[in-house]
XYZ file of C-alpha atoms in Angstrom:
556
model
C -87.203 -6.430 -228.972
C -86.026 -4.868 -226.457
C -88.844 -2.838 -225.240
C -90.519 -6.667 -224.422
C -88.730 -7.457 -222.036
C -90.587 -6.546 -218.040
C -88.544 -3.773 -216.062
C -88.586 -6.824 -213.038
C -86.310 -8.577 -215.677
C -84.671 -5.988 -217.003
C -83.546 -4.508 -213.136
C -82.267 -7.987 -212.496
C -80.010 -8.129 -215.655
C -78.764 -4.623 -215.378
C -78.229 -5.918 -211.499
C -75.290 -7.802 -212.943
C -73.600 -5.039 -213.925
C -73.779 -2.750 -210.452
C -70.033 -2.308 -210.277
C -69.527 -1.657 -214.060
C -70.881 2.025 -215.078
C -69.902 2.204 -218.548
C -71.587 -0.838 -219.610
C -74.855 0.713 -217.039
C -74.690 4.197 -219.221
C -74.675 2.447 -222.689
C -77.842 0.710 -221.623
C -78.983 3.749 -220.827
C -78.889 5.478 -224.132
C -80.771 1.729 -226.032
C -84.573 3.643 -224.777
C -86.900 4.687 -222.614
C -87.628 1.581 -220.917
C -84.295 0.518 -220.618
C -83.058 3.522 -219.207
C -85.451 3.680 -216.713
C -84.495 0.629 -215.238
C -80.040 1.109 -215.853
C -80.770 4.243 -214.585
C -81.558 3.165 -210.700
C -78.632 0.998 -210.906
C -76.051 3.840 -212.254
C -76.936 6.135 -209.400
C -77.443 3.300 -206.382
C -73.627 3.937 -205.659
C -72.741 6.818 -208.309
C -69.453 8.049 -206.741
C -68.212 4.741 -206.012
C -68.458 3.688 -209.097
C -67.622 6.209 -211.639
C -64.035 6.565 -213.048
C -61.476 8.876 -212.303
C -61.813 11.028 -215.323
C -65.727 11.315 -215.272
C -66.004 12.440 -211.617
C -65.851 15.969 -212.282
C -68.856 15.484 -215.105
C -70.831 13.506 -212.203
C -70.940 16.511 -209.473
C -71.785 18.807 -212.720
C -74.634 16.645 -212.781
C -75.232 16.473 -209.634
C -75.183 20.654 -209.166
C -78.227 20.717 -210.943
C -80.260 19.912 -208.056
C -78.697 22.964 -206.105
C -80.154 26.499 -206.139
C -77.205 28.356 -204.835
C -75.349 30.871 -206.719
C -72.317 29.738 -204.963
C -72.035 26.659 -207.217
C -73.271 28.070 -210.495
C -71.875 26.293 -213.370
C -73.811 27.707 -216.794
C -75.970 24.411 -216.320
C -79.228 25.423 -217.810
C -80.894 21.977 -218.646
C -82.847 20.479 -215.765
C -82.320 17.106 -214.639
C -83.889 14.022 -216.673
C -84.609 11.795 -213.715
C -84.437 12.679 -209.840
C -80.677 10.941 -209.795
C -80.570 11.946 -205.858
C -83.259 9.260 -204.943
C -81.842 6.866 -206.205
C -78.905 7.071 -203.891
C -78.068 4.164 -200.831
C -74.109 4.403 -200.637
C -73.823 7.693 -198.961
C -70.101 8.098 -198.804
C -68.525 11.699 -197.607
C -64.768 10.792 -198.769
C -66.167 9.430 -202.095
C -68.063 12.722 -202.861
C -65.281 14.741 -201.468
C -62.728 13.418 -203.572
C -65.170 13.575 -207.030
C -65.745 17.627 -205.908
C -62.046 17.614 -205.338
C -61.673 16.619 -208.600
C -63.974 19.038 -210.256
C -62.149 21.855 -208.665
C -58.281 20.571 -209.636
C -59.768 20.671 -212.905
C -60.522 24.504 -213.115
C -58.523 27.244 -213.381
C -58.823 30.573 -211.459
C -61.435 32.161 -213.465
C -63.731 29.151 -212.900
C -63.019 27.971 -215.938
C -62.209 24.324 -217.396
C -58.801 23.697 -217.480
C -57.907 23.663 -221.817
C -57.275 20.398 -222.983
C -54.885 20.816 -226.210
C -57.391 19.932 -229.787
C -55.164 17.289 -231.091
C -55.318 15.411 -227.751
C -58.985 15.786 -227.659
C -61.254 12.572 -227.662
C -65.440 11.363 -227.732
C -65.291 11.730 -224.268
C -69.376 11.398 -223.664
C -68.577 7.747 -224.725
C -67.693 6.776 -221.304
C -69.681 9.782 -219.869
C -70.965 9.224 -216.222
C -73.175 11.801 -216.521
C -76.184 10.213 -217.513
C -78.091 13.687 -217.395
C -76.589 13.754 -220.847
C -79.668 15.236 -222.894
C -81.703 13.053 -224.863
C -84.567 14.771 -227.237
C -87.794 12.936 -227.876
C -87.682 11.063 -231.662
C -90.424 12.358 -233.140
C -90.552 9.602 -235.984
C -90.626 6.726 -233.663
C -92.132 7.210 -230.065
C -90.258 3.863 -228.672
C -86.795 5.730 -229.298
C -84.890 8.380 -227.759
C -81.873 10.000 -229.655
C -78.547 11.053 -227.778
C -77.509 14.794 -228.006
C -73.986 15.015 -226.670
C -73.205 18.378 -224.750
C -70.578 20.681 -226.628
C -68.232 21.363 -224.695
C -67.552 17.925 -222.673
C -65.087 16.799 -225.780
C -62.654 15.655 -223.443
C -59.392 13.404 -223.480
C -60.323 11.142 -220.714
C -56.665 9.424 -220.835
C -54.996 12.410 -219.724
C -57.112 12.609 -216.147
C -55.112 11.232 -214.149
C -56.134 9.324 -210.696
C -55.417 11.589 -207.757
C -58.466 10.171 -205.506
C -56.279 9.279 -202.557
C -54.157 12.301 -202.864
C -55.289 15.392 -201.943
C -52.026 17.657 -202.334
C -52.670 21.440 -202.211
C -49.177 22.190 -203.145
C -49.398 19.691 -206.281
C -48.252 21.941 -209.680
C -52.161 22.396 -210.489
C -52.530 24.418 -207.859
C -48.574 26.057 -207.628
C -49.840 29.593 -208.997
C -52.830 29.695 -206.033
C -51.540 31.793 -203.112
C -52.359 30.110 -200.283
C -55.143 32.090 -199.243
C -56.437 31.080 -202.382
C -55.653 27.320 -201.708
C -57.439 27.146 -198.226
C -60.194 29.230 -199.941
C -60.658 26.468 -202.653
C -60.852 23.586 -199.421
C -63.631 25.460 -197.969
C -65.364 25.334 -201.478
C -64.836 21.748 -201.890
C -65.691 21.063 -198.236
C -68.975 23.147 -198.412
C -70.036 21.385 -201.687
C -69.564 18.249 -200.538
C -71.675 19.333 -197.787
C -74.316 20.496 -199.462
C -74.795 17.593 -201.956
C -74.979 14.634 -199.040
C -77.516 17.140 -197.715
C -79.279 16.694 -200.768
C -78.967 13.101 -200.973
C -80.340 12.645 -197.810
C -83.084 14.956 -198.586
C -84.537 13.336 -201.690
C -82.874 9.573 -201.521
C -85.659 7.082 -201.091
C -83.775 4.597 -199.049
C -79.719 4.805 -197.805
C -78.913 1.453 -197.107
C -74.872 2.351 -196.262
C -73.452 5.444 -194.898
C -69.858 6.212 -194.439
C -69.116 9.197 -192.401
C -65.696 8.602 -192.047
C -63.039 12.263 -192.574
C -60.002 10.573 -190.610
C -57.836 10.937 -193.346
C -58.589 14.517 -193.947
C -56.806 17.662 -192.677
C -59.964 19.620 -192.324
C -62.288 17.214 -191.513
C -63.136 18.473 -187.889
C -64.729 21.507 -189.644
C -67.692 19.717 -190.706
C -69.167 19.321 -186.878
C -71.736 21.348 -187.373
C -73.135 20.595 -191.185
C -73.171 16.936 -190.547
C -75.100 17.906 -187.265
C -78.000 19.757 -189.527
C -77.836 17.277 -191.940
C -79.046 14.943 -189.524
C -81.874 17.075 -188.161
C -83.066 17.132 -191.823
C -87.185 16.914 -191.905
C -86.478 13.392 -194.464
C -83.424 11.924 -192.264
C -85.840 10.306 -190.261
C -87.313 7.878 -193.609
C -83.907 7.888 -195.068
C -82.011 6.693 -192.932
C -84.616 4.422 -191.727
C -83.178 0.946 -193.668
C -79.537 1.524 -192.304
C -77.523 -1.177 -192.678
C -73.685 0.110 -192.644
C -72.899 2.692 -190.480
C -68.843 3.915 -190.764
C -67.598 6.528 -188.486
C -64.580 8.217 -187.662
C -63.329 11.645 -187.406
C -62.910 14.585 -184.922
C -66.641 16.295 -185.200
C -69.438 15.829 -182.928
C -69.604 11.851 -183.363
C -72.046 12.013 -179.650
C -74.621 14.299 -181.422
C -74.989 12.239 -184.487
C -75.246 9.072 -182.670
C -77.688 10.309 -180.227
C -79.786 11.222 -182.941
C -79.132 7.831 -184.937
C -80.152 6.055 -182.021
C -83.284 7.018 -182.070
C -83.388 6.358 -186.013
C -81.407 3.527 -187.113
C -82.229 0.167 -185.397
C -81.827 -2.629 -188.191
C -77.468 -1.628 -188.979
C -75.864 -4.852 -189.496
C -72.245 -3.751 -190.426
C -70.736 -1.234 -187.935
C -67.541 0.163 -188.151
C -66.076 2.111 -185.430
C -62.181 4.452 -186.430
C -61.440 6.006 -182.599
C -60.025 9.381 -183.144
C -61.579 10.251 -179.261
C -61.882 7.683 -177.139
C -64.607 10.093 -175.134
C -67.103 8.851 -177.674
C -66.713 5.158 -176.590
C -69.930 4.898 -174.495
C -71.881 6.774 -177.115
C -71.110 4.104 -179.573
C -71.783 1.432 -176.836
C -75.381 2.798 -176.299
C -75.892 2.560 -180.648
C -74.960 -1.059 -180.346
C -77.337 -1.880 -177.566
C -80.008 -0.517 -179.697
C -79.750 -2.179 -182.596
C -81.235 -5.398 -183.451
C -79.459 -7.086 -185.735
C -75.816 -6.226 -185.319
C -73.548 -8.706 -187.728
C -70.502 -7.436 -188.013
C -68.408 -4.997 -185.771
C -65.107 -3.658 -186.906
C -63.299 -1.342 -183.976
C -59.950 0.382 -185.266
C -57.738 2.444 -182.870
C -59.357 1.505 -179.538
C -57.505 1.992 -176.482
C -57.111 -0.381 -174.123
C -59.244 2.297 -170.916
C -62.290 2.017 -173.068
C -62.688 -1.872 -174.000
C -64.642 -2.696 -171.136
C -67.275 -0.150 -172.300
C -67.623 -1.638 -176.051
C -67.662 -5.235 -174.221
C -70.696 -4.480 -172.033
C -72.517 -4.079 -175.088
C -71.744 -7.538 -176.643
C -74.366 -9.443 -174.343
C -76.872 -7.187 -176.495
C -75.874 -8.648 -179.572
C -74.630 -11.932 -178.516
C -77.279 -13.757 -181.233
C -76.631 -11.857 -184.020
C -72.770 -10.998 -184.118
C -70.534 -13.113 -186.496
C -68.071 -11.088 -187.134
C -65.447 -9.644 -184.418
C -62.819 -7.434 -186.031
C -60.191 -5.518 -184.035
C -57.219 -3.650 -185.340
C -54.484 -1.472 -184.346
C -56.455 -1.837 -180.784
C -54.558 -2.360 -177.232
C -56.289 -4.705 -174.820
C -55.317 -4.725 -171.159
C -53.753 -7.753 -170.172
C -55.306 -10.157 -172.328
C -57.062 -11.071 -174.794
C -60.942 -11.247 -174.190
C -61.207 -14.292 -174.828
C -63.749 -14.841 -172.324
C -66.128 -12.088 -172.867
C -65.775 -13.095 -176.634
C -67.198 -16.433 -176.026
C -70.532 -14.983 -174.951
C -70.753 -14.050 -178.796
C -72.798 -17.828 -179.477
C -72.931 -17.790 -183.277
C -69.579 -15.525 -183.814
C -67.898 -16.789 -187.039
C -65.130 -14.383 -187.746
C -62.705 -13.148 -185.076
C -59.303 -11.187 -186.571
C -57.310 -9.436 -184.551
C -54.709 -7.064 -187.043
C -52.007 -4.979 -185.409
C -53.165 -5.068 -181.785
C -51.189 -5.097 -178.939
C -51.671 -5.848 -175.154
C -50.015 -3.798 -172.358
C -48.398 -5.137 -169.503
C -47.484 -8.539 -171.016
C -44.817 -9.080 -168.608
C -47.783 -9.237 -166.019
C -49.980 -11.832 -167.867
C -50.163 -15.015 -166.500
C -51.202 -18.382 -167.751
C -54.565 -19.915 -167.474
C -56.483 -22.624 -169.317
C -59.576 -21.610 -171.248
C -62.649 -23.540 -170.070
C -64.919 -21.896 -172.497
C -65.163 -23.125 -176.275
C -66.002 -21.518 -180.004
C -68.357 -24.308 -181.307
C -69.419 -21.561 -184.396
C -65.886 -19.790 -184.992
C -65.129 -20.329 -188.604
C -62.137 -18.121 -189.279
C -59.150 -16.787 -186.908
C -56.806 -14.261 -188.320
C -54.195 -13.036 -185.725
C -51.771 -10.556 -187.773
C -48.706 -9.156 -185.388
C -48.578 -7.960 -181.698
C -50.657 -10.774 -180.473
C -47.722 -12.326 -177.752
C -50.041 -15.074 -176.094
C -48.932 -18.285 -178.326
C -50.521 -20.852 -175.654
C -54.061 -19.089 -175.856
C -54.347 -18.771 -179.466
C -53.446 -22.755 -179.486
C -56.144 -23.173 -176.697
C -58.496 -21.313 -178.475
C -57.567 -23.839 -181.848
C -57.848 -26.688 -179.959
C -61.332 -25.883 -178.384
C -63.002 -24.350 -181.967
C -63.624 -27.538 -184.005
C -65.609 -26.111 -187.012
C -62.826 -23.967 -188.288
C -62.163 -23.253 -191.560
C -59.591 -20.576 -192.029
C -56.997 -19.992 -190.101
C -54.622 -17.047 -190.691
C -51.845 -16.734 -188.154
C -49.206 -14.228 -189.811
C -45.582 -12.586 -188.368
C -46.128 -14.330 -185.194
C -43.286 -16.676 -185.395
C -45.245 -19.540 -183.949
C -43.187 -21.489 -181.451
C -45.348 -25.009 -180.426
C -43.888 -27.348 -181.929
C -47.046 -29.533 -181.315
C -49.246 -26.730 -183.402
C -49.653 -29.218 -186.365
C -51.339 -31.878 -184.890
C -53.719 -29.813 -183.111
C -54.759 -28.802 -186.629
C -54.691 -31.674 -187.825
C -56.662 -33.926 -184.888
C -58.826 -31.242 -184.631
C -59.644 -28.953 -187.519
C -60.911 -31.755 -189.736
C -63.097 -29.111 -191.794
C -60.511 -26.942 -192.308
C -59.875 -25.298 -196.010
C -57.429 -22.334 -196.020
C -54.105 -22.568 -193.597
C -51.884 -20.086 -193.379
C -49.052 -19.634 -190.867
C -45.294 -18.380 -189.961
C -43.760 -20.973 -187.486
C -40.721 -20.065 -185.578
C -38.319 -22.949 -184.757
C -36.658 -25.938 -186.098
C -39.638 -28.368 -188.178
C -39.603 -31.781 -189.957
C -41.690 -32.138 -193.672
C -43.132 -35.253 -191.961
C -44.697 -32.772 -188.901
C -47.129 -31.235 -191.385
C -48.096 -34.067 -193.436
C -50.720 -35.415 -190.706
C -52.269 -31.612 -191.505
C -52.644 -33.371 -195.528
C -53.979 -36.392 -194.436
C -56.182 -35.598 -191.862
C -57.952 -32.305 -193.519
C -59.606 -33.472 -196.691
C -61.057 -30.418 -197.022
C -58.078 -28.355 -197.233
C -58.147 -25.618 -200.246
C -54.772 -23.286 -199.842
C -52.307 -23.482 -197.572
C -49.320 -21.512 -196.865
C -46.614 -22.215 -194.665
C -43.222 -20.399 -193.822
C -41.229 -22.342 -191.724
C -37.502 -23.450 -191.054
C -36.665 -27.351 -191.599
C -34.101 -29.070 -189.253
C -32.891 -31.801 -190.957
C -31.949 -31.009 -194.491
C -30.882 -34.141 -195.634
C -33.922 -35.274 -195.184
C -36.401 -33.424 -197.260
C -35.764 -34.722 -200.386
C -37.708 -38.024 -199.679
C -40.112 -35.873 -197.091
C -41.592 -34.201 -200.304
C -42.660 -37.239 -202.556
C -44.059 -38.397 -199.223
C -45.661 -35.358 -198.512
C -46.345 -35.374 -203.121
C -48.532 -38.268 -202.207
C -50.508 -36.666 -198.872
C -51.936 -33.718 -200.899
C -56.063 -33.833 -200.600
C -57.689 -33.599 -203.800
C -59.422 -30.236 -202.884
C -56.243 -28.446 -202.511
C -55.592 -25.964 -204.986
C -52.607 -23.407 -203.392
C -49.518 -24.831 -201.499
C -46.638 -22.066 -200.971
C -44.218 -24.037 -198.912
C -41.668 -21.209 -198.191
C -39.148 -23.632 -196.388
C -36.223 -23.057 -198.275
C -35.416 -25.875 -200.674
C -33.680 -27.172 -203.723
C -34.535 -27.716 -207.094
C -34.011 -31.386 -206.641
C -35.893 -31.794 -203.690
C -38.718 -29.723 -205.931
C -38.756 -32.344 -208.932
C -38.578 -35.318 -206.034
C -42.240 -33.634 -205.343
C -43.499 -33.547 -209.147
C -42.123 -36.748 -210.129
C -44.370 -38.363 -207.158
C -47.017 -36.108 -207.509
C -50.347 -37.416 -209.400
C -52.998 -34.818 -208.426
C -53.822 -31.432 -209.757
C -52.967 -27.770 -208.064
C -53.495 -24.031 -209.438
C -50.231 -22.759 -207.611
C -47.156 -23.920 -206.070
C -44.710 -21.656 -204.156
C -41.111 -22.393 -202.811
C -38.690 -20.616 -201.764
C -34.813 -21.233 -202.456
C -31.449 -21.885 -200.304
C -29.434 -19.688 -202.541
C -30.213 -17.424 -205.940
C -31.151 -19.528 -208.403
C -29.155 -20.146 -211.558
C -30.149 -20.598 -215.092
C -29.308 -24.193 -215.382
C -31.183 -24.929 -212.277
C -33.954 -23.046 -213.497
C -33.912 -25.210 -216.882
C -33.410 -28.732 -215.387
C -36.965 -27.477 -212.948
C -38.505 -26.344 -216.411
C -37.234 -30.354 -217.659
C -38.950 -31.810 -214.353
C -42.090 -29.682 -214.351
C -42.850 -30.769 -218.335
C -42.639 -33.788 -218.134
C -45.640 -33.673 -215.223
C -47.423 -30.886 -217.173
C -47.801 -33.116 -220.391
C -48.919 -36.081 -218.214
C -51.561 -33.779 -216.591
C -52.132 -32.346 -219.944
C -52.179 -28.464 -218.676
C -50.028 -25.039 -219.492
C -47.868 -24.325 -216.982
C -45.842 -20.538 -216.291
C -42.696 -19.837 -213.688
C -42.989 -16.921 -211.636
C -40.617 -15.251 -209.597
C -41.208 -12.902 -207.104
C -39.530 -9.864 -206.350
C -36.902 -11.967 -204.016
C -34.755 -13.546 -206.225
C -35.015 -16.782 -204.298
C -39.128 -17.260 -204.231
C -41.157 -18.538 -207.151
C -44.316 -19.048 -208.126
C -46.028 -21.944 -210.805
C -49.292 -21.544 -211.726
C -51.075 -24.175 -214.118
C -53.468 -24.184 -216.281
C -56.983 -25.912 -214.867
């Protein structure tokens, strides 16, 4: 039945499962025809997504395609398919920590590390290695018969995940002098080498490639292979289709981008980590050439060099849509006004940043507005209140808007929202100062569109929020499924809200005056019933790991 079906169709089913490689490698082993199809789709992103305990089986696989004694590894049977064309996520930290794993997992000698028998499992079940060796059926030509490989009769439950932790004084490696340790990171770091050499050499088309060594200790030492790599005779066609370019590191960034300049024009996600800010105009003179840019993320920036990466924004001022900046300094202010020339920007988020010489910065009105900004998302450091309000107030199609830690202070914040984010659909905001219930409810009434909101600010008038939340019980939108209100209530003021409330929501968070007690707890459980059978859902009570916040999630 099964050899019926068209490889168009069968590529688009097996498309469904790109992120799941187990399910990918069974379909392998069904025949011919199926396998050649599962096949591209198991090696489009192979490192990315194979698990933990089959990475060191996947560069085994992959050291087939290299004739170098160096990496010998008793491999005798040639590959089934050419695996390396398939490639288009070209990743150096993903292959680095799979050949970091097949070393950990050797002894001295160059041996496997023993696995005890009576912990020993099928481990080819879950096998990554899709090189596994098939033999040709001789009974029945539309068949193909799986041969598992001796000695891969591993416990895969006992690998454990180390692929963010590269620890060369971790008890594997305790009896390696440490000669022998910085010995074994020049193996790893020239294997890793050489196979994204060989990717690039026989990969058809890299659509994503992610140069980034920041977090590694040794990463400057691979200036000049990633240089060669790129002079490569088939760079040229492979990199051709780029569209995700990720950088960051101490090697020769300048080299590599000159040469990517003259090969990758159609990169549409571009993310910049500044280890040396000397590269800045180098990376300004990629974005100018490209054609298409649509989303620019800039990490560790300083504030010297912005002026250079903005120069290169009226180049893409069609095509960007998303703006992302973290742990960047600006120089006294936000750029709000070169940002503007961005027409059709969407996205602008702004995570850890900070601006020097606030002290200096002085007030002015923005005269310039955001008709396509979509989503805000100002996370710490940002000290301008009054211009992220202006900006609110002059950006009428937004619909996110994530202002955390910044201890809001307008007290007039709410009906800006409200009068003038009508298409807004997921709020979510820390608000310094004394608030009413009633301030927020014009945000319920007024944004029908609203989805999830989240709110953590401190009420004024206690005695007055019992009746503020069956107002605000009968204000909720019918699209809203989230509302964490962490404003410090009481269980009664919480069953005033469900005993008014006649719509249906996925969550509700609160947080508590004091720690609860039991009976508190149970009359809540009484209050929240009785609403759960008239809805006719399941309902749970979550705490958090504060004592005094909770969490109840229904049902729907």
């Amino acid at each position: 039945m099964s050899s019926i079906l068209p490889p168009e169709l069968l590529s688009h089913i097996f498309s469904i499962f790109e992120t799941d490689s187990d399910t990918l490698f069974s379909c392998c082993l069904v025949s011919r025809e199926w396998s050649l199809s599962a096949v591209y789709w198991l090696w489009k992103k192979p490192f990315h997504i194979c698990p933990t305990q089959n990475r060191m089986l996947l560069v085994r696989t992959c050291l087939k395609f290299i004739s170098d004694d160096r990496f010998y590894d008793n491999i005798e049977q040639p590959p089934l398919f050419n695996y390396a064309s398939f490639l288009q996520h070209l990743n150096f930290h993903e292959i680095y920590d799979a050949v970091w794993h097949y070393y950990n997992f050797r002894n001295k000698e160059g041996e496997y590390v023993p696995i005890p028998d009576e912990e020993k499992r099928l481990f080819m079940e879950q096998d990554l290695d899709v090189d596994a060796y098939y033999e040709f059926n001789e009974h029945d030509n539309n068949y193909y018969e799986f041969v598992e490989e001796e000695d891969n009769d591993w416990n895969s439950e006992e690998l454990e995940d180390n692929s963010q932790d590269y620890d060369w004084n971790s008890e594997e490696l305790e009896d390696f002098s440490q000669d022998e340790v910085e010995n074994l990171k020049d193996k790893i770091l020239l294997l890793t080498s050489k196979l994204c050499q060989i990717f690039l050499l026989h990969s058809n088309k890299i659509i994503s490639l992610n140069l980034c060594t920041s977090e590694m200790d040794n990463g400057n030492d691979i200036c000049e292979k990633w240089i060669n790599i790129f002079k490569l005779e088939n760079a040229s066609s492979a990199l051709a289709n780029l569209k995700k370019f990720v950088s960051g590191g101490l090697y020769d960034l300048q080299s590599i981008i000159n040469i990517m300049i003259n090969i990758c024009h159609d990169i549409e996600i571009l993310e910049i980590i500044f280890e040396d800010d000397n590269f800045i105009y180098s990376f300004s003179n990629l974005t100018k050439s490209l054609k298409n840019l649509k989303e620019l993320k800039v990490i560790g920036m300083n504030k010297y060099n912005f002026n250079g990466m903005i120069d290169s924004f009226s180049y893409q001022s069609h095509s960007l849509r998303i703006l992302h900046f973290e742990d960047c300094v600006f120089n006294n202010d936000i750029p709000f006004k070169e940002i503007s020339l961005l027409q059709n920007l969407e996205s602008l988020i702004l995570i850890d940043c900070e601006i020097d010489n606030i002290n200096n910065i002085k007030s002015k009105s923005i005269n310039y507005s955001f008709p396509s900004l979509k989503k805000i998302h100002f996370d710490m450091g940002i000290p301008s209140m009054k211009e992220i309000v202006r900006l609110i107030s002059r950006s009428s199609n937004l619909e996110e808007i994530f202002l955390i830690e910044l201890k809001l202070h307008t007290p007039n914040i709410f009906d800006i929202i409200a009068n003038g984010c009508s298409n807004i659909k997921v709020l979510d905001m820390c608000v310094g100062g004394d608030h009413n219930i009633e301030s927020i409810i014009p945000i319920f009434t007024q944004c029908q569109q609203l989805e999830s909101i989240s709110l953590r600010l401190s009420i004024k008038n206690k005695n007055y929020i019992n009746k503020s939340m069956g107002i605000l019980a009968k204000s909720i939108p019918k699209n809203l499924n989230n509302l964490i209100l962490m404003i410090s209530i009481e269980i009664g003021d919480l069953e005033a809200f469900f005993s008014q409330f006649d719509g249906l929501l996925k969550v509700v968070g609160f947080k508590m005056f004091d720690y609860v007690e039991s009976d508190d707890l149970y009359n809540l459980n009484i209050e929240i019933q009785k609403y759960a059978e008239r809805k006719l859902v399941n309902y749970r009570i979550v705490s958090s790991n504060r004592c005094d916040q909770f969490y109840i999630e229904f049902d729907i």
